[in-house]
Amino acid sequence: MSTPSTARGHPTTGEQKPEHASIRIYLIVAGILSAVTALEFGVIYVRRLAPVLIPLLLVLSAGKFALVVMFFMHLRYDSRVLTFLFVAPLVLATLLAIAVMTLTGEFLVFSR
Amino acid sequence: MRVALAAVVLLAGGCAWGGPMSTVVPASDFARSILGVYAIITWATALIGLTVFVALGYIPGALPRAAGRPPARQIRGHTVLELAWTIVPALVLLVIAVPTIQIIFRTQSQAAPPRGLAVQVRGWQWWWEFRYPDLDVVTANELHLPVGRTIVINLEGPDVIHSFWVPHLGGKRDVVPGRHNRIVLTPDRPGEHWGQCAEFCGASHANMGMRVIVQPAAEFDAWVARQKAAPAEPSGLAAEGKTIFAKSACVGCHTIEGVSAGMLGPNLTHFGGRTMLAAGMWPNTPDNVAAWVREPQRLKPGAKMPELGLTDAQANAVAAYLTGLK
Amino acid sequence: MAIPHALRQHELAHAGQATGVWSWITTVDHKRIGILYGVTAFVFFLIGGIEALLIRLQLARPLNTVISAETFNSLFTMHGTTMVFLAIMPLNSVFFNYLVPLMIGARDVAFPRLNALSYWIFLLGGLFLNASFLVGTPPNAGWFGYANLTTRQFSPGPEIDFWMLSLQVLGASSIMAGVNFIVTILNMRAPGMTLMRMPLFVWMTLVTQFLIVLAFPPVTVALIYLMFDRFFGTHFFDVAAGGDLHLWQHLFWIFGHPEVYILILPAFGIVSEVLPTFSRKPLFGAQIMVYSGILIGFFGFSVWSHHMFAAGMGPVADAFFSIATMIIAIPTGVKIFNWLATMWGGTLRATVPFHFAAGLVGLFTIGGLSGVMHASPPVDLQQTDSYFVVAHFHYVLIGGSLFGILAGATYWWPKITGRLLDERLGRLGFWIIFAGFNLTFFPQHYLGAIGMPRRIYTYNPGPGWGFWNFWSTVGAFAIGFGVFLFAVNALLSLRYGAPAGADPWDGRTLEWRTSSPPPPHDFDEIPPVYGRDSFWRDKYGDDRGRKPVPRPAAPDPHGVHLPSPSHWPIVVALGLLVAAAGALTSLAVVLIGAAVLVAGAFAFALEHHRTPAHVRQDGVLGVDHRKLAMWIFLGSECFLFGTLIATYLAYKGRSVVGPHPHEILNLPITTLSTFDLLMSSLLMVLALAAVQRGDRFQSRLWLGGTALFGLIFLGFQAYEFTTFVHEGLTLQTNLFGSTFFVLTGFHGGHVTLGVLWLLTLLVLDLRGRLGVQDALKVEVAGLYWHFVDVVWIAIFTLVYLLP
């Protein structure tokens, strides 16, 4: 599945990354995404999981997020520079969002 | 000791550092705490500044020697030097940071002190409302405080963001609608201190001043007693003024005990006892009050007090009445 | 031998050589765009300066009556807004545009038409902001417009609308330019120019552009909230409905603090070019200068609440931001010392640029030190909102940013115009500006210390502020005179100035290699780069006197081709302006503007669809320019959606009235729509794979399928919105309504744009105009589409699933 525009898409690190995801991988990812989504929907009705519900949902959705970014958006196979250019702002934005929520009194641990 | 350092700096400056709004003439524990840190920081930054300017002074001296010389040695860096001027400023900052953190926590107590005198401050466009809930006193634009007692100043909205700032008594704190901010301080000597709103709040932000009178306990108690007593019955011109007041739109906005119950403007029950008028704009004299009552909008841009259409005679009468409300 | 990435297979054009107004309107040449920015920004700078002089006239004496209160409040608002957004930022853009391609050995920026678009949006946005004067309602709530003073309740007229709309328009211009320059710098460097061999000015530009693309989204969102409150009755800053006024301040300063680094880092970069040239020594500790710039940029995102020490955030927050602010002083201080060490032992030449650069070192030190004072909350509680902080920021903005700009202007003037400025007149102008500036602003530290608040149109004589206010005004007029002398010098130089050669200063960097001014194609041959200060090496050899062995310059087998001029940038900009103006007039005008904007954008996007030179745009990093640009844009979008989501979560549970989320959100339906959107991503990758292998049937099938699934998602959302309205939840009902509809609505807007994009690709495909060579365009569309999908994954969890 190599193409002119992606053939050069490799870092000069000399690392041997697979060039491209296959259709099979896309279908597997799509299957996982569907299953996890159904799982998330189900999990909120399971009372026994209530104490860990929030971290569980966050982890599951983060997993879906990562799968789409790594495979559908091809980041796993592309230059490391692109990973940095996306992940750094993502992390920074997340930290700032948490900071804003804390400062406006969302997490009472740090409120006045 | 720290305040002494500050004093040296100030005297060395040679300028007049006093003045009713000065930030460096402390009259409370809060202001003194701040000044201590202020002094340390001023010395530290002056030291760094001096270093840089001495180094810059090299330049004029170096210029004449430049003519005709071949290009200088192409030095690209020096690790030890660069480490030095990274670490030394960091240490200087540490010297600043430690007292800073200490004073932050010392001056922002989490719990209200149990025996403090509570003052509720509400910032309006463009005047200050002061209530003493424990003493059942309401006044405006002039705050009286007893020396030596802990004061808990609670800042509440209700319209836009203002900032309560009385420099002699310490730093400022915003009045934020929807939030409850607080200043805790103990004034440590009697005197008259000026304050002003310090967060832009609209047309007459510049005209939102206040006076804070710090008094010995006995005088403060006497003032409180006067505030709680009913105002004396007016006579003569003042009585005419009271009649005009009671029949005019004034009653819709202002409260005078026993006469009106308006809630939109300053409480005027003991207006005559205040030194200033219109939130620190002019001295409280009959002439000034008459002028104000005739044309508030011209005198204070954007003022919410409407033109009342009073004649000069009526305005003089009202002024006599108001200034008599001691 | 690899074909150099800087080559473009464009049709030969005479763009750079044409004269006449139309050639300037349609120019896409980075040099011309730089000049356009320069002239426009200088005019706005003069306007901002006049506003300042009027302010100073009014404040020269106590109880003065030269300017009314209302006018004064507008003057300081417009002065600040103009100087930040219409003067300093675009003056920096002059150097980004003109110099960055030259300094990295490129022939233009990555997206020349986008570059032109940025300029036209800036011009029209600036005119729109100043049009407020013409209708008598200039903005009047300060350049940072704190809510709730800016809400409709307390500012009923159009003043704030002008301010808010202009800033959103200007922000778009900046973000586009930011993406453009990042791609240019990363992907278009000459052979041999590694990142660490780039000139410091290019490095500081790179950091600045990252700050721009990441910092503008939060303020864009804040302005959107304000716009919705003012126009559509939402409650973001409505205290009675549970709104938090600190939210505005946080969002504004999360932008506002990086903004000041956006204003100063280019000046730092200029000083790092000027001082070495006129010391005939390399920049001392160049690597550290790069790292300190990066650290300043990065940590610039961690200090914003030092603007809020009086706001009452509590001691823990105060302490955190205090320490963070002090930490950021360290890399900044390192720069000062490295500059001093650069000059030390150098063969100094006291040219005018050197004066301004050395002046910056001294004046920024003062401004930086007063900044350190502000970093201590106890001290800041006395200093903030007083003339002390006014003194501080004018020292860093004038003594820092403006002096840097003037150093750059006088340094690169010969390169841009081909003529020399008069040195004596320049030095006179420098000293007058320097003296006037210090007279204006140094006493303001004192005025703040004796309690003069800021933003007051007049003051009583009692506190003793009159004396130094008077002399401050005198100083301000001196600055004005100095600027006038600079303008005179410039005009005289253009008319009568001595011709400058290619290298009048014996420079160190690549721009001095080409003629003054450069030819339209910048370089006859792309110069090879052997190290830092490579031009100096070419002339004098390295430290041991060895000249580099010249690598043969890469041949241009097809000659030099230049990007073609285009009229679509100005059309798109006009559409945007009309739409913004429509917000103040009527819906019909908004729609007309939007129509022009959309039509223009389509034409812009498809203008070069079949141009062979546009098919492949690979760069140094081995990535196509457009793909790189999309990833950078997505990083910026993380900040946009991050802000929207953070607000939703911060306001969760604070609605004063119902309906509340658990009462109204429909989880089963939304789970289905989530599934639909996820599957659309699958269809998208299938579409891309089909295009890449030339499978025409499947490419159309899957592109159509993706668009269809997108439309289904929008259908679900339309159903949800209408159901909610029926059940009593609108934008105006409560805080939940406001945050929910704005967050999901903007996401839906992104989906809509994505569907339009996909349908466009589908139509192209159906007409046989989407081939294997266009796979990259589909890939870039796919990246956008998948991103919109992952944002929905976050929204689905955080809004719908979380209890």
Coordinates of C-alpha atoms in Angstrom, one line a residue, chain B:
Chain B
M1 CA 14.4 45.4 60.4
R2 CA 12.8 45.0 57.0
V3 CA 10.9 48.1 57.4
A4 CA 14.1 49.9 58.3
L5 CA 15.6 48.7 55.0
A6 CA 12.6 50.1 53.2
A7 CA 12.9 53.4 55.0
V8 CA 16.6 53.7 53.8
V9 CA 15.6 53.1 50.3
L10 CA 12.8 55.6 50.4
L11 CA 14.8 58.3 52.0
A12 CA 17.6 57.7 49.6
G13 CA 15.2 58.3 46.8
G14 CA 14.7 61.8 47.8
C15 CA 11.2 62.0 46.5
A16 CA 8.2 62.6 48.7
W17 CA 7.0 59.1 49.5
G18 CA 4.2 60.2 51.9
G19 CA 0.8 61.2 50.7
P20 CA -2.6 60.0 51.4
M21 CA -2.5 57.2 48.8
S22 CA 1.1 56.1 49.3
T23 CA 1.8 52.4 49.3
V24 CA 4.9 52.8 51.4
V25 CA 3.6 54.4 54.6
P26 CA 2.1 51.5 56.4
A27 CA -0.7 52.0 58.9
S28 CA -1.7 48.3 59.5
D29 CA -0.1 44.9 60.0
F30 CA -1.1 43.9 56.5
A31 CA 0.7 46.9 55.0
R32 CA 3.7 46.3 57.1
S33 CA 4.0 42.7 56.1
I34 CA 3.8 43.8 52.5
L35 CA 6.4 46.5 52.9
G36 CA 8.8 44.0 54.4
V37 CA 8.7 41.9 51.3
Y38 CA 8.7 45.0 49.1
A39 CA 12.0 46.1 50.7
I40 CA 13.7 42.8 50.1
I41 CA 12.6 42.6 46.5
T42 CA 13.6 46.2 45.9
W43 CA 17.1 45.6 47.1
A44 CA 17.4 42.3 45.2
T45 CA 16.2 43.8 41.9
A46 CA 18.3 46.9 42.4
L47 CA 21.4 44.7 42.8
I48 CA 20.7 42.8 39.6
G49 CA 19.9 46.0 37.8
L50 CA 23.1 47.6 38.9
T51 CA 25.1 44.7 37.6
V52 CA 23.5 44.9 34.2
F53 CA 24.0 48.6 34.0
V54 CA 27.6 48.5 35.1
A55 CA 28.2 45.9 32.3
L56 CA 26.4 48.1 29.8
G57 CA 28.6 51.0 30.9
Y58 CA 31.4 49.1 29.3
I59 CA 30.1 49.9 25.8
P60 CA 30.9 53.6 25.5
G61 CA 34.4 52.9 26.9
A62 CA 34.9 50.1 24.4
L63 CA 34.0 52.1 21.3
P64 CA 37.0 54.2 20.6
R65 CA 39.2 51.2 20.9
A66 CA 37.3 49.5 18.1
A67 CA 38.5 51.5 15.3
G68 CA 40.9 49.7 12.9
R69 CA 41.0 46.5 14.9
P70 CA 40.6 43.1 13.2
P71 CA 37.5 41.1 14.1
A72 CA 37.4 40.0 17.7
R73 CA 38.0 36.5 18.9
Q74 CA 35.0 34.5 17.9
I75 CA 34.1 33.2 21.4
R76 CA 30.9 31.2 21.2
G77 CA 30.2 30.6 24.9
H78 CA 31.5 29.7 28.3
T79 CA 29.7 27.0 30.2
V80 CA 30.9 28.0 33.6
L81 CA 29.9 31.6 33.1
E82 CA 26.5 30.7 31.7
L83 CA 25.9 28.3 34.6
A84 CA 26.8 31.1 37.0
W85 CA 24.4 33.6 35.6
T86 CA 21.7 31.0 35.7
I87 CA 22.3 29.9 39.2
V88 CA 23.0 33.2 40.8
P89 CA 19.7 34.8 39.7
A90 CA 17.9 31.7 40.8
L91 CA 19.4 32.1 44.2
V92 CA 18.3 35.7 44.3
L93 CA 14.8 34.7 43.3
L94 CA 14.9 32.2 46.2
V95 CA 15.6 35.0 48.6
I96 CA 12.5 36.8 47.2
A97 CA 10.4 33.7 47.1
V98 CA 10.7 32.6 50.7
P99 CA 9.3 35.7 52.4
T100 CA 6.8 36.0 49.5
I101 CA 5.2 32.6 50.3
Q102 CA 5.3 33.3 54.0
I103 CA 3.5 36.5 53.7
I104 CA 1.0 35.1 51.2
F105 CA -0.1 32.6 53.8
R106 CA 0.1 34.9 56.7
T107 CA -2.1 37.6 55.2
Q108 CA -4.7 35.3 53.6
S109 CA -6.1 33.5 56.5
Q110 CA -8.4 30.7 55.7
A111 CA -10.8 31.2 58.6
A112 CA -12.2 34.5 59.8
P113 CA -10.7 35.5 63.1
P114 CA -13.3 35.0 65.8
R115 CA -13.1 38.4 67.5
G116 CA -12.7 40.5 64.4
L117 CA -14.9 43.4 63.6
A118 CA -16.8 42.5 60.4
V119 CA -17.3 45.1 57.7
Q120 CA -19.3 44.3 54.6
V121 CA -18.2 46.2 51.6
R122 CA -20.3 46.4 48.5
G123 CA -19.0 48.1 45.4
W124 CA -21.5 49.9 43.3
Q125 CA -21.0 52.0 40.1
W126 CA -19.5 54.4 41.5
W127 CA -19.7 54.5 45.2
W128 CA -18.9 52.3 48.2
E129 CA -21.4 50.8 50.6
F130 CA -20.2 49.9 54.1
R131 CA -22.2 47.8 56.6
Y132 CA -21.2 46.7 60.1
P133 CA -23.5 43.7 60.6
D134 CA -22.5 43.3 64.3
L135 CA -23.2 46.9 65.0
D136 CA -26.2 47.4 62.8
V137 CA -24.7 50.4 61.1
V138 CA -25.0 51.3 57.4
T139 CA -23.0 54.0 55.7
A140 CA -21.3 54.9 52.5
N141 CA -18.0 56.2 51.1
E142 CA -16.4 56.8 54.6
L143 CA -15.3 53.9 56.6
H144 CA -14.5 54.3 60.3
L145 CA -12.3 51.7 62.0
P146 CA -11.1 51.3 65.6
V147 CA -7.3 51.2 66.2
G148 CA -5.8 47.9 67.2
R149 CA -8.8 45.7 66.5
T150 CA -8.7 43.0 63.8
I151 CA -11.0 44.0 61.0
V152 CA -12.5 41.5 58.6
I153 CA -13.5 43.2 55.4
N154 CA -15.9 41.1 53.3
L155 CA -16.1 42.2 49.7
E156 CA -19.3 41.5 47.8
G157 CA -20.6 42.5 44.3
P158 CA -23.2 43.4 43.3
D159 CA -22.8 45.0 39.9
V160 CA -19.4 44.8 38.1
I161 CA -15.9 44.1 39.3
H162 CA -14.4 46.8 41.5
S163 CA -11.3 46.7 43.6
F164 CA -11.0 47.9 47.2
W165 CA -7.7 49.7 47.8
V166 CA -6.6 51.7 50.7
P167 CA -2.8 51.8 50.2
H168 CA -1.9 52.8 53.8
L169 CA -3.8 49.8 55.1
G170 CA -2.5 47.3 52.7
G171 CA -2.9 45.7 49.3
K172 CA -6.0 45.7 47.2
R173 CA -8.6 43.0 46.7
D174 CA -11.2 42.8 43.9
V175 CA -14.9 43.0 44.6
V176 CA -16.2 40.2 42.3
P177 CA -19.9 39.7 41.9
G178 CA -20.7 36.1 42.7
R179 CA -17.6 35.6 44.8
H180 CA -16.7 36.4 48.4
N181 CA -13.3 38.0 48.8
R182 CA -11.9 39.1 52.1
I183 CA -9.2 41.3 53.6
V184 CA -8.1 40.8 57.2
L185 CA -6.1 43.6 58.8
T186 CA -5.4 45.4 62.1
P187 CA -4.9 49.2 61.8
D188 CA -2.1 50.2 64.1
R189 CA -2.4 54.0 64.4
P190 CA -5.1 56.6 64.1
G191 CA -5.3 58.7 61.0
E192 CA -7.2 59.5 57.8
H193 CA -6.4 57.2 54.9
W194 CA -7.6 57.6 51.3
G195 CA -8.8 54.7 49.1
Q196 CA -9.9 54.4 45.5
C197 CA -11.4 51.7 43.3
A198 CA -8.6 50.0 41.4
E199 CA -10.4 47.9 38.8
F200 CA -11.9 49.7 35.8
C201 CA -15.6 49.7 36.3
G202 CA -17.0 52.1 33.8
A203 CA -17.5 55.8 33.2
S204 CA -16.7 57.2 36.6
H205 CA -14.2 54.6 37.7
A206 CA -11.8 57.6 38.4
N207 CA -14.4 59.1 40.8
M208 CA -14.9 56.1 43.1
G209 CA -12.8 57.1 46.0
M210 CA -13.3 56.7 49.7
R211 CA -12.0 57.8 53.1
V212 CA -11.0 55.5 55.9
I213 CA -10.9 57.1 59.4
V214 CA -9.0 55.0 61.9
Q215 CA -9.8 56.2 65.5
P216 CA -9.0 55.3 69.0
A217 CA -11.6 52.9 70.5
A218 CA -13.5 55.6 72.4
E219 CA -13.9 57.9 69.5
F220 CA -14.9 54.9 67.3
D221 CA -17.6 53.9 69.8
A222 CA -18.8 57.5 69.9
W223 CA -19.1 57.5 66.1
V224 CA -21.0 54.2 66.1
A225 CA -23.4 55.6 68.7
R226 CA -24.0 58.7 66.5
Q227 CA -24.6 56.4 63.5
K228 CA -27.2 54.4 65.4
A229 CA -29.0 57.4 66.9
A230 CA -31.7 59.0 64.9
P231 CA -30.7 62.2 63.2
A232 CA -31.7 65.5 64.9
E233 CA -34.9 67.2 63.7
P234 CA -33.9 69.9 61.3
S235 CA -35.2 73.5 61.5
G236 CA -35.3 76.5 59.2
L237 CA -33.8 76.0 55.7
A238 CA -32.9 72.5 56.6
A239 CA -36.5 71.7 57.4
E240 CA -37.6 73.0 54.1
G241 CA -34.9 70.8 52.6
K242 CA -36.3 67.7 54.3
T243 CA -39.7 68.4 52.9
I244 CA -38.4 68.8 49.4
F245 CA -36.3 65.6 49.8
A246 CA -39.3 63.6 51.1
K247 CA -41.4 64.7 48.1
S248 CA -38.7 64.2 45.4
A249 CA -37.4 61.2 43.5
C250 CA -34.6 61.1 46.1
V251 CA -36.6 58.7 48.2
G252 CA -36.6 56.1 45.5
C253 CA -32.8 55.6 45.8
H254 CA -31.6 56.8 49.1
T255 CA -32.3 55.8 52.7
I256 CA -32.6 58.3 55.5
E257 CA -33.8 56.7 58.7
G258 CA -37.4 57.6 59.3
V259 CA -37.8 59.4 56.0
S260 CA -37.1 57.1 53.1
A261 CA -36.0 53.5 52.3
G262 CA -34.4 53.6 48.8
M263 CA -31.8 51.0 48.2
L264 CA -30.1 52.0 45.0
G265 CA -27.9 54.9 46.3
P266 CA -25.8 55.6 49.3
N267 CA -27.4 55.7 52.7
L268 CA -27.7 59.4 53.7
T269 CA -28.9 59.1 57.3
H270 CA -25.7 60.6 58.7
F271 CA -24.4 62.1 55.5
G272 CA -23.5 65.4 57.3
G273 CA -20.9 63.7 59.3
R274 CA -18.8 62.7 56.3
T275 CA -15.9 64.7 55.2
M276 CA -16.3 64.2 51.5
L277 CA -19.2 63.9 49.0
A278 CA -19.8 61.7 46.0
A279 CA -17.2 59.1 46.9
G280 CA -14.3 61.3 47.7
M281 CA -14.8 63.8 44.9
W282 CA -15.4 67.1 46.9
P283 CA -15.4 68.3 50.4
N284 CA -18.8 68.0 52.0
T285 CA -19.9 71.6 52.2
P286 CA -23.4 73.1 51.6
D287 CA -22.3 74.8 48.4
N288 CA -20.8 71.6 47.0
V289 CA -23.8 69.5 48.0
A290 CA -26.1 72.0 46.4
A291 CA -24.2 71.9 43.1
W292 CA -24.2 68.1 43.2
V293 CA -27.9 67.9 43.8
R294 CA -28.6 70.3 40.9
E295 CA -26.4 68.5 38.3
P296 CA -25.0 65.2 39.3
Q297 CA -24.7 63.9 35.8
R298 CA -22.6 66.8 34.6
L299 CA -20.3 66.6 37.6
K300 CA -19.9 62.8 37.7
P301 CA -19.9 61.3 34.2
G302 CA -22.4 58.4 33.9
A303 CA -23.7 58.9 37.5
K304 CA -27.0 56.9 38.0
M305 CA -28.5 59.9 39.9
P306 CA -30.8 61.7 37.6
E307 CA -31.2 65.5 37.2
L308 CA -34.0 66.3 39.6
G309 CA -35.0 69.7 38.1
L310 CA -34.6 71.5 41.4
T311 CA -34.3 75.3 41.5
D312 CA -31.3 76.9 43.1
A313 CA -33.3 77.7 46.2
Q314 CA -34.5 74.2 46.5
A315 CA -31.0 72.8 46.0
N316 CA -29.7 75.0 48.8
A317 CA -32.4 73.9 51.1
V318 CA -31.7 70.2 50.4
A319 CA -28.0 70.8 50.9
A320 CA -28.7 72.5 54.3
Y321 CA -30.7 69.5 55.3
L322 CA -28.2 66.9 54.2
T323 CA -25.2 68.6 55.7
G324 CA -27.1 68.9 58.9
L325 CA -27.6 65.1 59.2
K326 CA -24.6 64.6 61.6

